Coordinates of C-alpha atoms and ligand atoms in Angstrom, one line a residue:
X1 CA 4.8 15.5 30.9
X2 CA 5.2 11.4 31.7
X3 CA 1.9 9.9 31.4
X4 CA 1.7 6.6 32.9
X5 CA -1.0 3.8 31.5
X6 CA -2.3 1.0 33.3
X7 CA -1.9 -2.1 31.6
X8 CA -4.5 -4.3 31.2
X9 CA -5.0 -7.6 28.6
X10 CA -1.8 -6.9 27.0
X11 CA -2.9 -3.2 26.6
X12 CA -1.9 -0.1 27.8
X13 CA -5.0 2.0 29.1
X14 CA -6.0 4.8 30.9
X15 CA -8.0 4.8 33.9
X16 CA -11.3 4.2 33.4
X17 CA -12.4 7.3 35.6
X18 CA -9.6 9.5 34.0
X19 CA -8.2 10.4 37.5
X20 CA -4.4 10.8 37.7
X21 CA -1.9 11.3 40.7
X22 CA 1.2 13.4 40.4
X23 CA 4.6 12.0 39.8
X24 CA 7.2 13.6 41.5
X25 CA 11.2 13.5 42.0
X26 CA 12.0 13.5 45.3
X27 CA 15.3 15.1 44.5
X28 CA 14.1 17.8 43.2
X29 CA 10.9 18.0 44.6
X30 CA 9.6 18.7 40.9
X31 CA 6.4 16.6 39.3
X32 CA 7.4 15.4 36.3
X33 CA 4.8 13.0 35.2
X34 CA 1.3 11.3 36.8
X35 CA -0.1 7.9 37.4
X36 CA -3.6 6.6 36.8
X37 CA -5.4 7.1 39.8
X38 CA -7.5 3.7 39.2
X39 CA -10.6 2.5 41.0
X40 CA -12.2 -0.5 41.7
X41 CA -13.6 -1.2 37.7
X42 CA -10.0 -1.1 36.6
X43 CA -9.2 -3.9 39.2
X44 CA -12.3 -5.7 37.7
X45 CA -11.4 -5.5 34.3
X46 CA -7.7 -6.6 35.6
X47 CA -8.9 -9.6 37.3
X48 CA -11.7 -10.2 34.5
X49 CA -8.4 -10.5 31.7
X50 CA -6.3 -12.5 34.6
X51 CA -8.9 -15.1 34.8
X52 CA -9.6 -15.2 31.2
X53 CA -6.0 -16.1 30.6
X54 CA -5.4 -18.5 33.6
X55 CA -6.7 -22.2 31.2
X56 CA -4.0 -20.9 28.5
X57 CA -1.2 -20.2 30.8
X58 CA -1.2 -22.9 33.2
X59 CA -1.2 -25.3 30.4
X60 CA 1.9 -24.3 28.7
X61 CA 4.4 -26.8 29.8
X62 CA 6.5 -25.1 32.5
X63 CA 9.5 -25.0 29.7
X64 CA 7.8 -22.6 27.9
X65 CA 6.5 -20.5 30.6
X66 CA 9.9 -19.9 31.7
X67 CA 11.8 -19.5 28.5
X68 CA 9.6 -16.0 27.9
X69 CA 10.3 -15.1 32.0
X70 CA 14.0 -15.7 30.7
X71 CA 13.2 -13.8 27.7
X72 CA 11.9 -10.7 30.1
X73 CA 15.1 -11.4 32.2
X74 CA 17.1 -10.6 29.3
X75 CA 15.3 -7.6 28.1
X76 CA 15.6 -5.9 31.6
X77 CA 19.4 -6.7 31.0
X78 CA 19.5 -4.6 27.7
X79 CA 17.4 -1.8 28.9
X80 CA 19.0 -1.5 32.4
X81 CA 19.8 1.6 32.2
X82 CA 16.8 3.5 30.9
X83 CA 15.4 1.6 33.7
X84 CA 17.9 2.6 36.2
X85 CA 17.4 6.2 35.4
X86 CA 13.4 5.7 35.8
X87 CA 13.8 4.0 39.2
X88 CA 16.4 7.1 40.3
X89 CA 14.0 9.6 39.3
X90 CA 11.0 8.2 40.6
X91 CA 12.7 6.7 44.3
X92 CA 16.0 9.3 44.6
X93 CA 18.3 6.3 45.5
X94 CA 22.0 6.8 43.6
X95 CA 21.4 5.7 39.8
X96 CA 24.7 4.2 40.7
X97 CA 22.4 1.6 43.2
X98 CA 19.9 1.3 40.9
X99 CA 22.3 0.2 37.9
X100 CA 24.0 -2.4 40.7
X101 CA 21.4 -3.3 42.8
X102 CA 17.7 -2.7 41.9
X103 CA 17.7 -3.3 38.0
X104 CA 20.0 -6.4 37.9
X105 CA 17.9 -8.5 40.4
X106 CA 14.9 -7.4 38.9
X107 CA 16.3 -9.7 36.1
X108 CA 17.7 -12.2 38.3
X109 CA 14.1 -12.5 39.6
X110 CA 12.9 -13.5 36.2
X111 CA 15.8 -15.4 35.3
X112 CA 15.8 -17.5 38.5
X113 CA 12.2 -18.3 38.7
X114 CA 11.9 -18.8 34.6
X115 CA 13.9 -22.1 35.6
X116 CA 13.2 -22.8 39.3
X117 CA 9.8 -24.0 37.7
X118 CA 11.6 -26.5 35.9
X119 CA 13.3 -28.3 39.3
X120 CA 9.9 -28.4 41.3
X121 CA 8.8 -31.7 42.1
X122 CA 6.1 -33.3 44.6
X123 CA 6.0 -35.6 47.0
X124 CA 5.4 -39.5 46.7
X125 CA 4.3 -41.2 49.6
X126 CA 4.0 -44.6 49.0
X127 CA 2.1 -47.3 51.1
X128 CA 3.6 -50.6 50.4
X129 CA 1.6 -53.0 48.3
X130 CA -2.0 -51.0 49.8
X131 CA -1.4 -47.5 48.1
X132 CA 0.0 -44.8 46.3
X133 CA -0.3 -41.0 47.1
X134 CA 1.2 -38.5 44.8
X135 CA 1.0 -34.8 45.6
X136 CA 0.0 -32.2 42.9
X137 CA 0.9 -28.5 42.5
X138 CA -1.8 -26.8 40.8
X139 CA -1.7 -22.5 40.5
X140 CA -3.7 -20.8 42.6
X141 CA -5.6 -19.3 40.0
X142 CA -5.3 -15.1 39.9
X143 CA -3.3 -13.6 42.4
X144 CA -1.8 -10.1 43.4
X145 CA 1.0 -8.7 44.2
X146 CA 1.3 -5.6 46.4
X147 CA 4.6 -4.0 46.8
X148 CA 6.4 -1.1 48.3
X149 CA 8.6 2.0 46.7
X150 CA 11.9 1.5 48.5
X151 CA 13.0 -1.4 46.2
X152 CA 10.4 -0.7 43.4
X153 CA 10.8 -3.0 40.7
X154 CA 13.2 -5.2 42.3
X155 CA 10.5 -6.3 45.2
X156 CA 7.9 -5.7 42.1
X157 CA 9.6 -8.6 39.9
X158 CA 10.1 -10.8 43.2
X159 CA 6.9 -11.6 43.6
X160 CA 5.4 -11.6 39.8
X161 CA 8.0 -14.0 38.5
X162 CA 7.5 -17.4 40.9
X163 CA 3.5 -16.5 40.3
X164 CA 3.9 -16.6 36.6
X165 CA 6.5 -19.4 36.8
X166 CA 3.7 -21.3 38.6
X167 CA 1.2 -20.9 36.5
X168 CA -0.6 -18.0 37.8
X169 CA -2.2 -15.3 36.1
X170 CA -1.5 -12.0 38.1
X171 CA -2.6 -8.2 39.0
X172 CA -0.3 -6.7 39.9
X173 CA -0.1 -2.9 41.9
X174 CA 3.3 -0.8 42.5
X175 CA 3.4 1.6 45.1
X176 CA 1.8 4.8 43.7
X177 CA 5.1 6.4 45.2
X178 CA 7.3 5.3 42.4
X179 CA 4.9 3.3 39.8
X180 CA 7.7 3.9 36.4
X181 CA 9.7 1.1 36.3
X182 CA 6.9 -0.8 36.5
X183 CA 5.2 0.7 33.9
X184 CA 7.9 0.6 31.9
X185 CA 8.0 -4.1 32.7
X186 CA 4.7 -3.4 30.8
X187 CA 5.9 -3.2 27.4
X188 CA 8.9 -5.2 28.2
X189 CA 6.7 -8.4 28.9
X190 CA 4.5 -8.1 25.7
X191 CA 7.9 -8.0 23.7
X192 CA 8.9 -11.4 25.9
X193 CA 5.8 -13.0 24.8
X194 CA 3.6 -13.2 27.5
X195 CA 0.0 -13.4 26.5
X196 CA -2.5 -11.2 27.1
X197 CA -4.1 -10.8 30.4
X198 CA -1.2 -13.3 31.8
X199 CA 0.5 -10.1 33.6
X200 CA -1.6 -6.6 34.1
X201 CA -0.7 -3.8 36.1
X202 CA -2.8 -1.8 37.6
X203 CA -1.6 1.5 39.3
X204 CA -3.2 3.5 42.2
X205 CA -3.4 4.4 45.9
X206 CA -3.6 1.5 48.7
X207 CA -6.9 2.6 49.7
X208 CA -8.0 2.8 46.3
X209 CA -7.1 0.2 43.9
X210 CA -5.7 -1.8 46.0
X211 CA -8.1 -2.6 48.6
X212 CA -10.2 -3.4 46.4
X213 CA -7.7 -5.9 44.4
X214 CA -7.8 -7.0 48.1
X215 CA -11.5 -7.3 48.3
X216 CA -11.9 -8.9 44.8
X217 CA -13.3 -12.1 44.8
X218 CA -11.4 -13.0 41.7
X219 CA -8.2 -12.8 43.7
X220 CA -7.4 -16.7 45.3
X221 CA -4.1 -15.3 46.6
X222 CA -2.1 -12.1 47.8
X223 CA 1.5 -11.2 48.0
X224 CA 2.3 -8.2 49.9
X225 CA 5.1 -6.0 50.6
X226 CA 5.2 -3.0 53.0
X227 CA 4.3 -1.8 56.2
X228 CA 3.1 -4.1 59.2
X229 CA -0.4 -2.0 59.6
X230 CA -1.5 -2.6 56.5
X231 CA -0.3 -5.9 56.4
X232 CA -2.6 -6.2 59.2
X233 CA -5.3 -4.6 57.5
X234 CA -4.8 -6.8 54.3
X235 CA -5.0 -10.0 56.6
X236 CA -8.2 -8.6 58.0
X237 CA -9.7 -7.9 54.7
X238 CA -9.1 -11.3 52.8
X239 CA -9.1 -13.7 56.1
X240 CA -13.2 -14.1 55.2
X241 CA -12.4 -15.4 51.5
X242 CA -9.9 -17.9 52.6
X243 CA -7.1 -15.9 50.4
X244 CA -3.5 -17.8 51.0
X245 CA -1.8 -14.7 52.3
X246 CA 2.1 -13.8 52.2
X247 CA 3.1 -10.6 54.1
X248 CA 6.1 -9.2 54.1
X249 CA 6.5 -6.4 56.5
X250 CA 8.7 -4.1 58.5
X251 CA 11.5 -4.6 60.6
X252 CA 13.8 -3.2 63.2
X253 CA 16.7 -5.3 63.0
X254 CA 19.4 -5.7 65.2
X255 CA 23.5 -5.7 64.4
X256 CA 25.8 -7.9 67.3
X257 CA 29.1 -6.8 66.9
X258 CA 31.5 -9.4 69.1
X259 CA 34.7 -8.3 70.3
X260 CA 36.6 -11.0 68.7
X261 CA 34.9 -10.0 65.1
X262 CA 37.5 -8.3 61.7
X263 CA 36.4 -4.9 63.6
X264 CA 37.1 -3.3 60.1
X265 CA 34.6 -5.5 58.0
X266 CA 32.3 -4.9 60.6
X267 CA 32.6 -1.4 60.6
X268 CA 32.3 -1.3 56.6
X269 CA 30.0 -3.5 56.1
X270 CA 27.7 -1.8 59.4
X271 CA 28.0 1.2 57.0
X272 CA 25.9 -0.2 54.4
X273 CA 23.8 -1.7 56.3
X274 CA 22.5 1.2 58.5
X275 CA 22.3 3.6 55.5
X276 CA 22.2 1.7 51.7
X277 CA 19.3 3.0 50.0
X278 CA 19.1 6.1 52.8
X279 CA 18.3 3.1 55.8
X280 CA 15.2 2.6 53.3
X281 CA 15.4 -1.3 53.1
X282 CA 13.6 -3.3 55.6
X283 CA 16.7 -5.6 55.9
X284 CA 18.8 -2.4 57.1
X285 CA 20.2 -3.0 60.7
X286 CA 19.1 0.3 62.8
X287 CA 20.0 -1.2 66.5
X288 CA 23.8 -1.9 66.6
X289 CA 24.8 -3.4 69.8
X290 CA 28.9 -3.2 70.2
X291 CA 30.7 -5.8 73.0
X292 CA 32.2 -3.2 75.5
X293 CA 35.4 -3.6 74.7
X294 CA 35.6 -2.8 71.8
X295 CA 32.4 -0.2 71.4
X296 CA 34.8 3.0 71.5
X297 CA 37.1 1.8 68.7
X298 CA 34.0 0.6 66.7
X299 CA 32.3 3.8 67.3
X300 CA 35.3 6.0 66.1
X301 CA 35.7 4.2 62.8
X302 CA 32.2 4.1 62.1
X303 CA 31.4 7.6 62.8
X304 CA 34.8 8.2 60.9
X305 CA 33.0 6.7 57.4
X306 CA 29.5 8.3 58.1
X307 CA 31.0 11.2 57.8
X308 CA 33.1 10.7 54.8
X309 CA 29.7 9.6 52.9
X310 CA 28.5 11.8 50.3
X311 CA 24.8 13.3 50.3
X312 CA 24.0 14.8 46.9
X313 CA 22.5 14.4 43.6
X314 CA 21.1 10.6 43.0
X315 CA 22.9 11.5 39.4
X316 CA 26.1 12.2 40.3
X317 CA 28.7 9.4 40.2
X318 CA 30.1 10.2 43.9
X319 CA 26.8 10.4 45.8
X320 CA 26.8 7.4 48.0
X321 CA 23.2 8.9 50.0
X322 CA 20.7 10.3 47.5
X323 CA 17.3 11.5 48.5
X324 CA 14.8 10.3 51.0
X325 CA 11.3 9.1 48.9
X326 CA 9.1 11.7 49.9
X327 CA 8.5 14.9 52.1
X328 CA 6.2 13.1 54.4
X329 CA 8.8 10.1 54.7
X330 CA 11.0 13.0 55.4
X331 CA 9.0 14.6 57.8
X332 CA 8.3 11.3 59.6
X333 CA 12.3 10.7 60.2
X334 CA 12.7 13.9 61.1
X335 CA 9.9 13.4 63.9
X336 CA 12.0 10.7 65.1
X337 CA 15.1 12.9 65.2
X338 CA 13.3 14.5 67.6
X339 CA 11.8 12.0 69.8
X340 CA 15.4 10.4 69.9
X341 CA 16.5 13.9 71.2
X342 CA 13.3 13.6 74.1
X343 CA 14.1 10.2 74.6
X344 CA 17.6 11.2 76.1
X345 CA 19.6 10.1 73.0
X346 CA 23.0 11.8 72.1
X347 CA 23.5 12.9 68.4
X348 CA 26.9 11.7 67.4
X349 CA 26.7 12.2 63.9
X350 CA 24.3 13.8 61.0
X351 CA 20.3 14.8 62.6
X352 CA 20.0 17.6 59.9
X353 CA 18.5 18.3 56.5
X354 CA 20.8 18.3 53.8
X355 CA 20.5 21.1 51.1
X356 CA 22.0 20.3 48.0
X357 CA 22.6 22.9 45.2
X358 CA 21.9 23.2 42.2
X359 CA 18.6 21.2 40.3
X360 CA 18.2 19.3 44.0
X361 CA 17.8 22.1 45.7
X362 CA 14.0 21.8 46.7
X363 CA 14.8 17.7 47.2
X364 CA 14.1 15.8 50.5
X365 CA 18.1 15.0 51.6
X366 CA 18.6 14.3 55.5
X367 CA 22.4 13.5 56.6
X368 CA 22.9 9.5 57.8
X369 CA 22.1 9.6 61.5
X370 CA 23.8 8.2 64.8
X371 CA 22.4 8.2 68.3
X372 CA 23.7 6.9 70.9
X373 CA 22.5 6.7 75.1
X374 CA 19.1 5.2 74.3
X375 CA 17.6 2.7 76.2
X376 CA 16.6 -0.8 74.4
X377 CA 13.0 -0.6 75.0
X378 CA 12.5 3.1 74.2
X379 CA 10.6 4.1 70.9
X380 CA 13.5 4.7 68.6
X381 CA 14.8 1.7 69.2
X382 CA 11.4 -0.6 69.3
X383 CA 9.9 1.1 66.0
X384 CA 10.6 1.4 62.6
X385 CA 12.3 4.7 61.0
X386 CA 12.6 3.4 57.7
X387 CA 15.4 5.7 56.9
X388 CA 19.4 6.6 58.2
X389 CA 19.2 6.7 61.4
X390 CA 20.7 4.1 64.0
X391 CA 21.7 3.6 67.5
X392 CA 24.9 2.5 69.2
X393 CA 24.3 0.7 72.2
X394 CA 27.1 -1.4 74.1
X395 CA 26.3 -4.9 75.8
X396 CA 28.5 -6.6 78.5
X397 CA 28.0 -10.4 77.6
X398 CA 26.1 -12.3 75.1
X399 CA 22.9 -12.8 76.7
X400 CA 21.8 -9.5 77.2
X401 CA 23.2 -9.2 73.6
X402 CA 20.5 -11.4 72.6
X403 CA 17.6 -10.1 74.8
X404 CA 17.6 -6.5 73.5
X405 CA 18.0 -8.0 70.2
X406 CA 14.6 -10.3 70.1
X407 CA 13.1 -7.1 72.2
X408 CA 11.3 -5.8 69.7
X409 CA 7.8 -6.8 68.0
X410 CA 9.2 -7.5 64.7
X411 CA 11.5 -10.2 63.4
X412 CA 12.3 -9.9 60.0
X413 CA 16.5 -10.1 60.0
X414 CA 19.8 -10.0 62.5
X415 CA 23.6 -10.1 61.7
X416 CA 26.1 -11.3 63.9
X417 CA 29.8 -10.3 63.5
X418 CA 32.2 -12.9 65.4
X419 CA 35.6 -14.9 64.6
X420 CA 33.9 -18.1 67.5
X421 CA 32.3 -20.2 65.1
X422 CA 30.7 -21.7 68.0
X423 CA 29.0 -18.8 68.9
X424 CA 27.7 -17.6 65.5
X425 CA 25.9 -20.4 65.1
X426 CA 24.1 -20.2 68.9
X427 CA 23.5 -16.9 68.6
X428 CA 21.9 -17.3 64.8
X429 CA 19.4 -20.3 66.7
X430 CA 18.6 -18.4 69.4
X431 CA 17.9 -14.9 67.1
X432 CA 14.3 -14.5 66.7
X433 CA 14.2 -13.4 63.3
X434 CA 13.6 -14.9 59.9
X435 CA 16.8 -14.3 58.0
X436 CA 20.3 -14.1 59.9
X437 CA 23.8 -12.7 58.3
X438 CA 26.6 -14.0 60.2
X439 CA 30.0 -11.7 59.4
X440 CA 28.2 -10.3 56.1
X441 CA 24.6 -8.2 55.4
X442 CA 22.2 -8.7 52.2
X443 CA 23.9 -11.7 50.9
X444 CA 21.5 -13.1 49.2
X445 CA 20.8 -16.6 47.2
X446 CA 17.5 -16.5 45.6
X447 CA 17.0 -20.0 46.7
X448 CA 16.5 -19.4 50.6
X449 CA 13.6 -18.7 52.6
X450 CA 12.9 -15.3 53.0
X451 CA 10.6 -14.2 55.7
X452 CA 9.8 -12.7 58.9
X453 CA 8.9 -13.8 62.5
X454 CA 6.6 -11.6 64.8
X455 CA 5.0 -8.5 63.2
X456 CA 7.2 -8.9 60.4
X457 CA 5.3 -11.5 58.8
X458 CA 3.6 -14.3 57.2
X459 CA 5.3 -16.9 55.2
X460 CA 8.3 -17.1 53.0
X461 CA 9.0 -16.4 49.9
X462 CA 12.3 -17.4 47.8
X463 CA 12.3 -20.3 46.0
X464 CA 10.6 -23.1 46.4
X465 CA 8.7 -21.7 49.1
X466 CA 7.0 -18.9 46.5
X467 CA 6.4 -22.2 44.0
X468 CA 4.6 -23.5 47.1
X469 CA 2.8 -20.3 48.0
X470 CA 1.3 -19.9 44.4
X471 CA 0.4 -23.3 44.2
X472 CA -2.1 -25.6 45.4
X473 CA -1.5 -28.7 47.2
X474 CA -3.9 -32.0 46.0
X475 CA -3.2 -35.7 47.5
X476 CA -4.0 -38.2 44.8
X477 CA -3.8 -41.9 46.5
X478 CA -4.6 -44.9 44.1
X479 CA -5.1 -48.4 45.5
X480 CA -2.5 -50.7 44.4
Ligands
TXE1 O1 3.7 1.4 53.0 P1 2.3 0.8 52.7 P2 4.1 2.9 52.9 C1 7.1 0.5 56.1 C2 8.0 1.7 56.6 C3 7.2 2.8 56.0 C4 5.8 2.3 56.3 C5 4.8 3.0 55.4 O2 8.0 1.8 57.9 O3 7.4 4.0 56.7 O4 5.9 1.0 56.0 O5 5.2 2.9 54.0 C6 -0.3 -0.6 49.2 N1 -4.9 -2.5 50.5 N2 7.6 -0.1 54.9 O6 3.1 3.9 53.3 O7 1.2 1.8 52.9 C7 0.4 0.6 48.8 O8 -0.3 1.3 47.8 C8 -4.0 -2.9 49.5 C9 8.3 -1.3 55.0 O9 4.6 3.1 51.5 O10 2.3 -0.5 53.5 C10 1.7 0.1 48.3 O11 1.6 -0.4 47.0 N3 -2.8 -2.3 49.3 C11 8.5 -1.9 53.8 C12 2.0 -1.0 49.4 O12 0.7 -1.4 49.8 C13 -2.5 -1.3 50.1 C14 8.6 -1.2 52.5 C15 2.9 -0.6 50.5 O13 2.3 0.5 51.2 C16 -3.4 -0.8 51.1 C17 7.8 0.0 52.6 C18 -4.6 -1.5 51.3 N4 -5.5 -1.1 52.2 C19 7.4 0.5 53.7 N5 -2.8 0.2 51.7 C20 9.3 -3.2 53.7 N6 9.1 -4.1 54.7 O14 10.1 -3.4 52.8 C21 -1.6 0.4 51.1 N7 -1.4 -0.5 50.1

């Protein structure tokens, strides 16, 4: 049985109370390994070795900082597939995802952010012949970073890698959901040479060790990842200590599809984005709204490839859907199933459990899910599943487009599929969300803001806005 270690100064450790959580595959439905269950004294001793480290790091030149994030980068490279496999068995997503997506930008992550601290600069603002001001970065100090198990070390990496690129010292907490890959980054960064107490891990529940990484005084900063309540909840918590915050919460983003778009890369690429990673990333587009005239030939070619996509073992080279992360994540689609069902909502396509034989036979497989009928404003379309389910809905012109678009609380992404170059560009501006796709979907250059508006956050991250978030601003201004 897999026994997972915090790690703590360079050191793998146990928790200090000796309390463990299970580990289990959600596509099989079998444990096959447990986390340390840690409280708040492993966080101390976390933050205790993080602030210990902090003069040491932040004075290495930024050169050398990011030659060993570079050195990490390349290490994730040559273990990518032991790492793949972890991240399969711990999340259920395809290994085939994890080898493509997950594991290589977990290195891109380092690699990036190992030189983007390299190409920050400040500010000058000069007063002629009176004064000089020059702006200064300085790390926050300790910070922590929260994240979530539907990307797991891929949103893990993205927020450890511009912290330590900046100079930061950081604890760090994966979802207790699926902890392995970052346990496995543990060793991985010792062999790239980061010093002790530079990078710790701590694992455990939200309630548990991470409120109280939350709660630590130590902690000058907090990125976050996950859901938009306890986003809320973090902000509440840390507001009083003045903590720079960074939230990065849900969505329920919607997909324009113009008549005068390629109808076929719309279609394909709509595929992937309602249902890569099972609909579990927050980018996924769950409200597609289809121009009238072309909404039946759009919905018969995209109901044509959800039914061509293969549910089945994560393992297997052909499965395109693997499992969903958990029975209760299960359960809680499935509980939207039904309230799409109450709601008035036709089922064109999937709604059921999938049963797959063999070792995944007690895994947690739903089929990819279309409604359509629904109104804008009901539930299904206002919160977020988190998993393959979406909604056809057809719009007459481009304002009422828009309006049931920006009609829900959150605001995190939006794509927009035309040929009128015109109108891609007003209907980006006018899109109230923080990152827009116009004629593609999670094309990403680790240089842009990344970010929601509304309930789906605070700040961006990317970079330089993450070298700005883990550093301090200070305004030197000499008399000339
Ligand atoms: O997220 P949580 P969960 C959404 C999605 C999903 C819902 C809940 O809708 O169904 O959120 O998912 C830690 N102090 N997203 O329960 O609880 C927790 O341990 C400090 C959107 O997994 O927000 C984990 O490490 N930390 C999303 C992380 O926060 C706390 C990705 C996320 O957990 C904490 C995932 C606390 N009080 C879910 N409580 C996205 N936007 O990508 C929890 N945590």
């Amino acid at each position: 049985m897999l026994q997972l270690c915090n790690f703590i100064n360079g050191e793998l450790q146990p928790p200090a109370a000796g309390r463990y959580l299970p580990l289990l595959n959600p596509a099989t439905g079998q444990v096959f390994g447990q986390v340390p269950n840690s409280d708040a004294a492993d966080v101390d001793r976390a933050v205790q070795a993080a602030t210990a480290a902090f003069p040491a790091w932040r004075a290495l030149p930024a050169e050398e900082r990011g030659r060993r994030l570079v050195r990490l980068a390349e290490l994730i490279d040559q273990n990518l597939e032991t790492l793949a496999q972890a991240e399969s068995q711990d999340n259920g997503k395809p290994l085939s995802l994890a080898r493509t997506l997950d594991i290589p930008r977990a290195a891109s992550n380092f690699a990036f952010f190992g030189t983007a601290a390299q190409h920050f600069a400040t500010e000058t603002h000069l007063q002629e012949g009176v004064a000089l001001n020059y702006t200064v970065r300085h790390p926050v100090g300790v910070v922590a970073c929260i994240s979530p198990w539907n990307l797991p070390l891929y949103l893990f990496t993205w927020k450890i890698a511009p912290a330590l690129a900046a100079g930061c010292c950081v604890v760090a907490k994966p979802s207790e959901v699926t902890p392995y890959t970052a346990f496995l980054l543990s060793e991985l960064s010792r062999e790239a040479g980061l010093l002790a107490g530079v990078l710790n891990i701590v694992h455990g529940t939200g309630p548990g060790a991470g409120q109280a990484l939350v709660e630590h005084p130590g902690i000058r900063a907090i990125s976050f990842t996950g859901g938009t309540a306890t986003g809320a909840h973090i902000a509440r918590t840390a507001a009083p200590q003045f903590k720079k915050l960074s939230l990065e919460l849900g969505g329920k983003n919607p997909n324009l599809i113009f008549a005068d778009c390629d109808l076929d890369a719309a279609v394909q690429t709509s595929i992937r984005s309602s249902f890569a990673n099972q609909g579990q990333i927050c980018l996924c587009g769950s409200r597609i709204f289809v121009e009238r005239s072309v909404y039946e030939p759009f919905k018969a070619a995209f109901l044509a490839q959800v039914q061509a996509l293969t549910v089945g073992d994560p393992l297997e080279a052909s499965t395109q859907q693997g499992a969903i992360v958990s029975e209760a994540h299960l359960n809680k689609i499935l509980s939207y199933i039904d309230l799409a069902h109450q709601e008035g909502g036709r089922l064109l396509a999937g709604g059921q459990r999938v049963q797959v034989p063999g070792r995944c036979a007690e895994g947690y497989f739903l089929q990819p899910t279309v409604f359509e009928g629904l109104a804008p404003d009901c539930r299904v379309n206002q919160e977020e599943i988190f998993g393959p389910v979406v909604t056809l809905t057809p719009f007459d012109h481009e304002e009422e487009a828009l309006t049931w678009a920006n009609s829900t609380d959150y605001g995190l992404s939006a794509t927009v599929w035309t040929r009128d170059l015109a109108r891609a560009h007003r209907v980006a501006h006018q899109l109230q969300a923080g990152v827009v796709w116009v004629n593609t979907w999670l094309h990403r250059d680790l240089r842009t803001p990344f970010g929601g508006m509304k309930n789906s956050g605070l700040g961006r991250e990317g970079g330089l806005e993450a070298l700005r978030f883990f550093t301090e601003a200070q305004n030197v201004c000499v008399k000339l």
